[in-house]
């Protein structure tokens, strides 16, 4: 990690440190990583590290603990520290550069509205309003507060309201493309203004070269008059023409700039508006639309279910569902391709599709202006060259469509590449999300190999694509040259003499065609892309919206009334078989075979459909809002049938049932997540929902609890205490303003769950739905929450609690028992105990908590005691934000990065080779034109045939050389990106866990998707264009100076002005671009975070608040984004004027030296200088483009070289059979998570005998999970040692260590693929082994055979992303099966059964005992019940072992363990005769 410097110059007042803070104007000195330093500083990350160590030592020394750099404002501090970044050495250069001032402008305290808003006409015309910002950017790096806010009339708030209204209007008018037309209505003024400018520019662009003819004729007349002593034409005429041409150039420049500015602004605004409407829609999207289902019609009510009439009705419907060719839809009720609008697709719309619309808007008007310009050019060419021009033009007409077609073929290839890229990014994201897990299992290398093989395919395809594209580019760039050749050859052969005037005017005309002809296919491509994107967005905006089907009746006496209601989940989105990670796209043969198989399956499906009706299976309904059960098309998604019950206004209703019985689904149905298909639902009050899988925002603890409500300190304190969060807040570095990582990665499972409950309670709704909230917390914390929260603060509310903790049932008013999606029975606890045998059996396994008053008091004292101890023990930790601020390089990309890039491309020899090819191809270009000028003046007196032959030959050679140069660039560039990505991914996977805990996932994936995409596709293009234009400019200057020496004098100052403008521009352009990138990632992370928590946001009804936060983020991003456009135009206007001065100078030189320079040379020079004006500003832009794209290389390179690494995977040899016995010795183990944090384990010593089973208990944060971390070396020890079977684990490689241990982790991680690929990703085991593991883990029944694929679970069952198509309990069983397959001698269980019901838990315990017999087992448990039969119990407290002995001995000693047993209702005899003890004994 790049480390902070001791001395901060101009730290950024960036809003990124606190993305959710509302007050944006307050300047905050962010993490010193956002530093601005010299190149040397930036790249000497190592020096920085030393500085960091020093800083940390000082911090530990105990000063400045109260206020970290993160909380201090940067007003006075930073200015005082502002350092002259160039150092003292270069002081004298100050005098040479009057624009650099010694006192830097201060950072403004708040942001102001863009100056464009109030600017006058001239300022708007020349973009002079940008000057103040650019001046500041030149003096010092821009800070966030320097960047002006978006114009009030361009804010997303205003524009999205406009767009919405227009969209509604167009929909009402049944427009064919409502969204496109709505966008037209929203932006029409700027749109047409841009169009008018471009039309004007196109016309002038054609007329200038034509006027050139008259200037050359003037020079020719003067030259020959002078030579033959005749009267010369007056010089005034020539000078007048020069002024005319210059004026036309200026008009063209202004028009082009305003056309581009308007186009880009429309693009940027369209993107901003689309992002917000997409987000708003995502918040309303129905589950069915999400899963790709079609809105369905129900049969009319009067038809009797199951009657003949109903069957007829269905038959008729099926007939309608067939498409025109009579084939049935792919599946019943599937919309479109059945992909549905999953989160990934929505995020894709927001990132890729809106970006495409943005890109296409920039140069949209060229679509119709280019043809106008081309036709006008043709007319003038015919005037110049008579009908000969048609020959050249004919070539263009024939060639362009062919090139267009070949470009189209590229789109197909690009589509195929995108699939591979999606696969790579998908796999990368999954690996990164499960980084901890991948490390536990030691699977890094295997996953890297998987990635490398996908990447190799991707790069190969990209190289082929780029080579074809380069061939097309080389031909299309040479097209004007070939066309002019053909025209001139025809002209010459049709008995015309070549005369300088018409020939060079025509050459300039042909050259002027180059821009429209090259841009036209590009723009058409962009527009086609954008139009399909708009269609996709439109389809999304028109998708079905969730109807919260509940009726609200605030007067009703009951809070919840359900009458005969049926609910269903949705079908699974169709997976594109080509996108399954790690699989090659299919061949045609495979597809045919699959079709056959499909038909066969369809027949079977009909048979199975009848059976399937009775076997409902459950779906998870967690915060990630999965909306589908994994179903092949023939298996129905999980459904709830005939749900009929009422809940009173202050009743506590428990929902119980086995895993997969429909508990979560019932709550989801009440939260509005499942689709109601029959019956009615009436809610009598507001609701809050607490899903099983807590959705935690990347914000502070307080923001997560308050969740958009007004803050009320007293209520907040009550809630925090009721949820037992007080001790946790005291342990967090900044109390309740500590930032929580993305997806809650930095808090434990129990803390996540408690935050989830606290949020639901704080929301103060009258109906609280809780889905198994007590599963992830310790028994006594659960008890505390039950007493103080569920039966305390919420006692007057309607509470519906799904739970596996059967011991709380006697405290509930009624109990609702679910089985297979139906209500089995609903009654009070006492009635069930008295009359229901099943229930009695169930309860026999659970000691009912005895509610004795005194015990409750004892309990409260204990909690208080614990708090006091904690307070005594804890000094406050030094505060610090958790998420590292993204390191943002400042100043330009250093030479080192370019060097690294060249090396990665294949070695140092690559650069000279590419430059040689460049010089040769540019030389060819100039030689071709020179030959033409010698031919017109017949310099060598050859025959016409010779001139023509050489001319044609040179043309072909230069086209070939250009192709060679382009291909070399592409091949070397993609090779570099392949090498650098591989290094970066390897390095990231080998980074310690602390890196993943402090780096938001979005940031890492951003580097591996966006930055790599830039390196693959954009960087080599930008470099190629830059080198080619640069070479072109230099060669033209050399040519001009060779004939007009005085040009060199004019070139000097103009060149200086050019260099200064460019560097002046780049200083601020680079910073704006960087700010935009940082602000963009805020938009992305907020967007994807909110979309993944839709279920929660909806249940709380907070759509508007999230929508507002997205709009703010988008406006912030645009404030920088829009300025990048005006910044470019500011530069263009200035560079164009320099270019126009060059034209003027050349014109004047031609006029003044008209007597002694051959007119054919004058013509050549003039035609070249005209074609070069446009190119000059293009070069500067390309240079910035190269720099911006190199930024991506810098970021990827940084990950590949600068990240910390764990110990090596292999270190010395480890015997094959190790560990044979599984004896573990912890010797005085000390561990802290990161330097500077307190010890989590303090001198832990324990000897675990071979084959011993040890249960580890203790309250949250006591260090239970930390023991596992040390055993797997996820965190290295700070002291002490751990030995396994006589080998000190610190002395062997991590790969060797982790691959020999097995873990069943707390949050079960599954990867996309099949169950087989999840149990055994690298095909090391037979199917039989896998099947027996599934059976042992109780995932498949005894009677199910391996070949039987009808069941819900078999080896080839697909697994969705993160395994969301299985309930949490099923995922935990799969994790267990995975450990069984591994067959290690040492097994670690981390609360592996927190989300399963008691039955399943017992099965798991039985499996653990039998499947792992004779192996060493360390098990962290929440349910004491499960471990009372273990050999020994280890009680952890504050990082130390408090008690360690046989369970009965500890019980008799009466210490902490005894207290825990009492609270869980475990008596002494249970150690001998309870089910668990028997299981253990068996």
Short mmCIF file of C-alpha atoms in Angstrom, two decimals, residues 124-442:
data_model
loop_
_atom_site.label_atom_id
_atom_site.label_comp_id
_atom_site.label_asym_id
_atom_site.label_seq_id
_atom_site.Cartn_x
_atom_site.Cartn_y
_atom_site.Cartn_z
CA UNK A 124 -18.73 31.87 -23.87
CA UNK A 125 -17.53 32.07 -27.48
CA UNK A 126 -13.85 31.69 -26.60
CA UNK A 127 -14.31 29.64 -23.38
CA UNK A 128 -12.46 32.36 -21.52
CA UNK A 129 -14.66 31.67 -18.47
CA UNK A 130 -12.49 28.59 -17.83
CA UNK A 131 -9.35 30.72 -17.34
CA UNK A 132 -9.52 31.26 -13.53
CA UNK A 133 -9.83 27.54 -12.89
CA UNK A 134 -7.01 26.71 -15.30
CA UNK A 135 -4.80 29.32 -13.69
CA UNK A 136 -5.30 27.74 -10.27
CA UNK A 137 -4.67 24.31 -11.81
CA UNK A 138 -1.39 25.58 -13.23
CA UNK A 139 -0.25 27.02 -9.89
CA UNK A 140 -1.06 23.95 -7.81
CA UNK A 141 -3.00 20.69 -8.14
CA UNK A 142 -6.76 21.29 -8.10
CA UNK A 143 -8.66 20.29 -4.98
CA UNK A 144 -12.29 19.25 -4.83
CA UNK A 145 -13.34 22.69 -3.56
CA UNK A 146 -11.74 24.33 -6.60
CA UNK A 147 -14.08 22.46 -8.90
CA UNK A 148 -17.20 24.47 -9.66
CA UNK A 149 -20.63 23.05 -9.07
CA UNK A 150 -22.87 22.13 -11.98
CA UNK A 151 -25.00 24.97 -13.45
CA UNK A 152 -28.34 25.05 -11.65
CA UNK A 153 -30.14 24.46 -14.96
CA UNK A 154 -28.02 21.36 -15.60
CA UNK A 155 -28.49 19.56 -12.29
CA UNK A 156 -29.86 16.03 -12.51
CA UNK A 157 -32.80 17.11 -10.36
CA UNK A 158 -33.99 19.57 -13.03
CA UNK A 159 -33.12 17.46 -16.06
CA UNK A 160 -34.47 14.14 -14.80
CA UNK A 161 -37.80 15.80 -13.98
CA UNK A 162 -37.88 17.16 -17.54
CA UNK A 163 -36.97 13.82 -19.07
CA UNK A 164 -39.57 11.99 -17.00
CA UNK A 165 -42.31 14.39 -18.06
CA UNK A 166 -41.28 14.11 -21.73
CA UNK A 167 -41.06 10.32 -21.51
CA UNK A 168 -44.58 10.14 -20.09
CA UNK A 169 -45.80 12.49 -22.82
CA UNK A 170 -44.22 10.42 -25.59
CA UNK A 171 -45.55 7.19 -24.10
CA UNK A 172 -49.02 8.66 -23.98
CA UNK A 173 -48.66 9.68 -27.64
CA UNK A 174 -47.59 6.07 -28.43
CA UNK A 175 -44.31 7.23 -29.97
CA UNK A 176 -42.27 4.51 -31.65
CA UNK A 177 -39.11 5.24 -29.65
CA UNK A 178 -40.38 7.08 -26.61
CA UNK A 179 -37.06 7.33 -24.77
CA UNK A 180 -35.09 8.64 -27.77
CA UNK A 181 -37.80 11.22 -28.46
CA UNK A 182 -38.02 12.19 -24.79
CA UNK A 183 -34.26 12.81 -24.80
CA UNK A 184 -34.68 14.90 -27.95
CA UNK A 185 -37.37 16.98 -26.23
CA UNK A 186 -35.19 17.45 -23.18
CA UNK A 187 -32.03 18.62 -24.95
CA UNK A 188 -33.32 20.04 -28.25
CA UNK A 189 -31.95 23.60 -27.98
CA UNK A 190 -28.32 22.60 -27.45
CA UNK A 191 -28.79 19.74 -29.90
CA UNK A 192 -29.83 21.92 -32.81
CA UNK A 193 -27.32 24.64 -31.93
CA UNK A 194 -24.55 22.05 -32.21
CA UNK A 195 -25.97 20.81 -35.52
CA UNK A 196 -26.01 24.31 -37.01
CA UNK A 197 -22.40 24.90 -35.95
CA UNK A 198 -21.25 21.62 -37.51
CA UNK A 199 -23.04 22.30 -40.79
CA UNK A 200 -21.35 25.69 -41.03
CA UNK A 201 -17.97 24.15 -40.19
CA UNK A 202 -18.41 21.40 -42.81
CA UNK A 203 -19.15 23.90 -45.57
CA UNK A 204 -16.25 26.20 -44.70
CA UNK A 205 -13.92 23.21 -44.36
CA UNK A 206 -14.58 22.34 -48.01
CA UNK A 207 -14.44 25.88 -49.34
CA UNK A 208 -11.02 26.70 -47.84
CA UNK A 209 -9.02 24.21 -49.98
CA UNK A 210 -11.01 25.36 -53.01
CA UNK A 211 -10.00 29.00 -52.36
CA UNK A 212 -6.44 27.70 -52.13
CA UNK A 213 -6.57 27.08 -55.88
CA UNK A 214 -6.76 30.83 -56.51
CA UNK A 215 -3.81 31.54 -54.22
CA UNK A 216 -1.71 28.92 -56.02
CA UNK A 217 -2.83 30.31 -59.41
CA UNK A 218 -1.74 33.74 -58.22
CA UNK A 219 1.69 32.36 -57.22
CA UNK A 220 1.97 30.46 -60.54
CA UNK A 221 1.07 33.55 -62.57
CA UNK A 222 3.61 35.63 -60.61
CA UNK A 223 6.33 32.94 -60.95
CA UNK A 224 5.97 32.55 -64.72
CA UNK A 225 5.48 36.30 -65.26
CA UNK A 226 8.66 36.90 -63.32
CA UNK A 227 10.53 34.14 -65.19
CA UNK A 228 9.47 35.36 -68.63
CA UNK A 229 9.68 39.05 -67.76
CA UNK A 230 5.94 39.79 -68.15
CA UNK A 231 3.90 42.20 -65.91
CA UNK A 232 3.27 40.59 -62.49
CA UNK A 233 -0.17 40.52 -60.76
CA UNK A 234 -0.49 42.91 -57.80
CA UNK A 235 0.61 41.59 -54.41
CA UNK A 236 -2.61 42.87 -52.79
CA UNK A 237 -4.61 40.11 -54.46
CA UNK A 238 -2.39 37.43 -52.93
CA UNK A 239 -2.46 39.01 -49.48
CA UNK A 240 -6.25 39.38 -49.68
CA UNK A 241 -6.56 35.66 -50.47
CA UNK A 242 -4.31 34.80 -47.53
CA UNK A 243 -6.50 36.88 -45.18
CA UNK A 244 -9.63 35.28 -46.64
CA UNK A 245 -8.32 31.74 -46.11
CA UNK A 246 -7.25 32.57 -42.54
CA UNK A 247 -10.66 34.08 -41.73
CA UNK A 248 -12.44 31.00 -43.11
CA UNK A 249 -10.19 28.79 -40.97
CA UNK A 250 -11.10 30.81 -37.87
CA UNK A 251 -14.85 30.51 -38.54
CA UNK A 252 -14.42 26.79 -39.03
CA UNK A 253 -12.45 26.46 -35.80
CA UNK A 254 -15.07 28.32 -33.72
CA UNK A 255 -17.94 26.34 -35.21
CA UNK A 256 -16.24 22.97 -34.75
CA UNK A 257 -15.41 23.77 -31.12
CA UNK A 258 -18.94 24.77 -30.26
CA UNK A 259 -20.33 21.76 -32.08
CA UNK A 260 -18.13 19.43 -30.05
CA UNK A 261 -18.80 21.23 -26.78
CA UNK A 262 -22.58 21.10 -27.24
CA UNK A 263 -22.42 17.45 -28.29
CA UNK A 264 -20.33 16.41 -25.34
CA UNK A 265 -22.46 18.39 -22.89
CA UNK A 266 -25.60 16.69 -24.19
CA UNK A 267 -23.83 13.34 -23.83
CA UNK A 268 -22.77 14.06 -20.27
CA UNK A 269 -26.18 15.35 -19.27
CA UNK A 270 -27.97 12.45 -20.95
CA UNK A 271 -25.77 10.02 -19.07
CA UNK A 272 -26.43 11.76 -15.75
CA UNK A 273 -30.19 11.76 -16.27
CA UNK A 274 -30.28 8.16 -17.46
CA UNK A 275 -28.31 6.99 -14.41
CA UNK A 276 -30.87 8.58 -12.10
CA UNK A 277 -33.92 7.26 -13.96
CA UNK A 278 -32.37 3.78 -14.12
CA UNK A 279 -31.78 3.90 -10.38
CA UNK A 280 -35.29 5.06 -9.61
CA UNK A 281 -36.66 2.29 -11.77
CA UNK A 282 -34.41 -0.31 -10.12
CA UNK A 283 -35.97 0.65 -6.80
CA UNK A 284 -39.43 -0.11 -8.20
CA UNK A 285 -38.68 -3.16 -10.34
CA UNK A 286 -40.93 -6.14 -9.70
CA UNK A 287 -39.50 -9.50 -8.76
CA UNK A 288 -40.94 -10.97 -11.92
CA UNK A 289 -39.20 -8.45 -14.16
CA UNK A 290 -36.01 -9.05 -12.20
CA UNK A 291 -36.18 -12.76 -12.89
CA UNK A 292 -37.08 -12.36 -16.56
CA UNK A 293 -40.68 -13.47 -16.21
CA UNK A 294 -43.49 -12.12 -18.34
CA UNK A 295 -46.50 -10.36 -16.86
CA UNK A 296 -49.03 -13.14 -16.77
CA UNK A 297 -52.76 -13.18 -17.14
CA UNK A 298 -54.77 -15.27 -14.74
CA UNK A 299 -57.73 -17.28 -16.06
CA UNK A 300 -61.08 -15.52 -15.54
CA UNK A 301 -62.56 -16.04 -12.08
CA UNK A 302 -65.69 -17.77 -13.32
CA UNK A 303 -63.71 -20.76 -14.64
CA UNK A 304 -63.52 -23.53 -12.09
CA UNK A 305 -59.96 -24.59 -11.25
CA UNK A 306 -59.17 -27.91 -12.91
CA UNK A 307 -62.29 -27.83 -15.11
CA UNK A 308 -62.32 -28.55 -18.85
CA UNK A 309 -63.08 -24.86 -19.59
CA UNK A 310 -59.96 -23.83 -17.71
CA UNK A 311 -57.85 -26.26 -19.73
CA UNK A 312 -59.29 -24.81 -22.96
CA UNK A 313 -58.46 -21.31 -21.78
CA UNK A 314 -54.87 -22.34 -21.10
CA UNK A 315 -54.61 -24.03 -24.48
CA UNK A 316 -55.74 -20.83 -26.15
CA UNK A 317 -53.19 -18.83 -24.19
CA UNK A 318 -50.45 -21.27 -25.18
CA UNK A 319 -51.45 -20.87 -28.81
CA UNK A 320 -50.97 -17.10 -28.42
CA UNK A 321 -47.62 -17.56 -26.81
CA UNK A 322 -46.23 -19.17 -29.92
CA UNK A 323 -44.29 -16.81 -32.08
CA UNK A 324 -45.10 -16.19 -35.70
CA UNK A 325 -43.26 -19.25 -36.90
CA UNK A 326 -45.34 -21.42 -34.66
CA UNK A 327 -42.52 -22.23 -32.27
CA UNK A 328 -43.47 -21.91 -28.65
CA UNK A 329 -41.69 -19.29 -26.54
CA UNK A 330 -38.56 -20.67 -24.95
CA UNK A 331 -40.50 -21.18 -21.78
CA UNK A 332 -43.85 -20.33 -20.41
CA UNK A 333 -44.01 -16.87 -18.92
CA UNK A 334 -40.53 -15.87 -19.99
CA UNK A 335 -40.02 -12.32 -21.14
CA UNK A 336 -37.64 -11.67 -24.05
CA UNK A 337 -34.48 -13.71 -23.73
CA UNK A 338 -35.47 -14.53 -20.17
CA UNK A 339 -32.32 -12.99 -18.77
CA UNK A 340 -34.29 -10.78 -16.45
CA UNK A 341 -32.95 -7.63 -14.85
CA UNK A 342 -30.55 -8.99 -12.24
CA UNK A 343 -28.37 -6.57 -10.28
CA UNK A 344 -25.44 -7.18 -12.62
CA UNK A 345 -27.48 -6.23 -15.67
CA UNK A 346 -28.83 -3.11 -14.01
CA UNK A 347 -25.35 -2.00 -13.03
CA UNK A 348 -24.25 -2.73 -16.57
CA UNK A 349 -27.01 -0.47 -17.92
CA UNK A 350 -25.86 2.25 -15.60
CA UNK A 351 -22.16 1.94 -16.41
CA UNK A 352 -21.83 0.71 -19.98
CA UNK A 353 -25.05 1.65 -21.72
CA UNK A 354 -25.28 5.20 -20.41
CA UNK A 355 -21.61 5.65 -21.33
CA UNK A 356 -22.36 4.58 -24.90
CA UNK A 357 -25.12 7.15 -25.17
CA UNK A 358 -22.68 9.72 -23.82
CA UNK A 359 -20.04 8.77 -26.42
CA UNK A 360 -22.41 8.84 -29.37
CA UNK A 361 -23.82 12.28 -28.53
CA UNK A 362 -20.40 13.90 -28.90
CA UNK A 363 -20.14 13.73 -32.68
CA UNK A 364 -23.68 12.70 -33.58
CA UNK A 365 -24.23 15.49 -36.14
CA UNK A 366 -21.44 14.15 -38.33
CA UNK A 367 -23.90 11.48 -39.43
CA UNK A 368 -25.64 13.98 -41.67
CA UNK A 369 -23.04 16.75 -41.94
CA UNK A 370 -20.32 14.45 -43.29
CA UNK A 371 -22.35 13.36 -46.36
CA UNK A 372 -23.11 17.06 -47.04
CA UNK A 373 -19.40 17.89 -46.87
CA UNK A 374 -18.51 14.88 -49.05
CA UNK A 375 -20.99 15.83 -51.79
CA UNK A 376 -19.82 19.45 -51.76
CA UNK A 377 -16.21 18.28 -52.05
CA UNK A 378 -17.13 16.12 -55.03
CA UNK A 379 -18.72 19.08 -56.79
CA UNK A 380 -15.61 21.22 -56.28
CA UNK A 381 -13.31 18.36 -57.36
CA UNK A 382 -15.26 18.06 -60.60
CA UNK A 383 -14.79 21.82 -61.09
CA UNK A 384 -11.03 21.39 -60.52
CA UNK A 385 -10.30 18.16 -62.40
CA UNK A 386 -13.36 17.80 -64.68
CA UNK A 387 -14.59 14.20 -64.91
CA UNK A 388 -11.21 12.71 -63.80
CA UNK A 389 -12.22 13.50 -60.22
CA UNK A 390 -14.97 10.91 -60.55
CA UNK A 391 -12.38 8.12 -60.87
CA UNK A 392 -10.89 8.96 -57.49
CA UNK A 393 -14.27 9.56 -56.01
CA UNK A 394 -15.55 6.27 -57.40
CA UNK A 395 -12.76 4.48 -55.55
CA UNK A 396 -13.91 6.12 -52.30
CA UNK A 397 -17.55 5.25 -52.97
CA UNK A 398 -16.68 1.60 -53.60
CA UNK A 399 -14.15 1.28 -50.80
CA UNK A 400 -16.08 2.95 -47.98
CA UNK A 401 -19.04 0.52 -47.85
CA UNK A 402 -16.60 -2.40 -48.01
CA UNK A 403 -14.67 -0.88 -45.11
CA UNK A 404 -17.98 -0.23 -43.37
CA UNK A 405 -18.92 -3.88 -43.73
CA UNK A 406 -15.59 -5.04 -42.40
CA UNK A 407 -16.02 -2.67 -39.46
CA UNK A 408 -19.38 -4.32 -38.85
CA UNK A 409 -17.71 -7.70 -38.68
CA UNK A 410 -15.57 -6.20 -35.94
CA UNK A 411 -18.69 -5.58 -33.85
CA UNK A 412 -19.47 -9.29 -33.96
CA UNK A 413 -15.98 -10.09 -32.79
CA UNK A 414 -16.23 -7.43 -30.12
CA UNK A 415 -19.42 -9.11 -28.90
CA UNK A 416 -17.60 -12.41 -28.57
CA UNK A 417 -14.73 -10.71 -26.76
CA UNK A 418 -17.16 -8.99 -24.39
CA UNK A 419 -18.47 -12.39 -23.37
CA UNK A 420 -14.97 -13.54 -22.50
CA UNK A 421 -14.30 -10.26 -20.69
CA UNK A 422 -17.52 -10.62 -18.69
CA UNK A 423 -16.42 -14.09 -17.78
CA UNK A 424 -13.02 -12.85 -16.62
CA UNK A 425 -14.43 -9.91 -14.67
CA UNK A 426 -17.14 -12.12 -13.19
CA UNK A 427 -14.64 -14.70 -12.02
CA UNK A 428 -12.30 -11.99 -10.70
CA UNK A 429 -15.11 -10.37 -8.73
CA UNK A 430 -16.16 -13.67 -7.24
CA UNK A 431 -12.61 -14.51 -6.24
CA UNK A 432 -12.12 -11.10 -4.65
CA UNK A 433 -15.42 -11.23 -2.80
CA UNK A 434 -14.38 -14.56 -1.38
CA UNK A 435 -10.73 -13.63 -0.84
CA UNK A 436 -10.69 -14.82 2.77
CA UNK A 437 -12.24 -18.06 1.71
CA UNK A 438 -9.85 -18.63 -1.21
CA UNK A 439 -7.00 -18.13 1.24
CA UNK A 440 -8.47 -20.53 3.81
CA UNK A 441 -8.53 -23.26 1.19
CA UNK A 442 -5.21 -22.30 -0.43
#
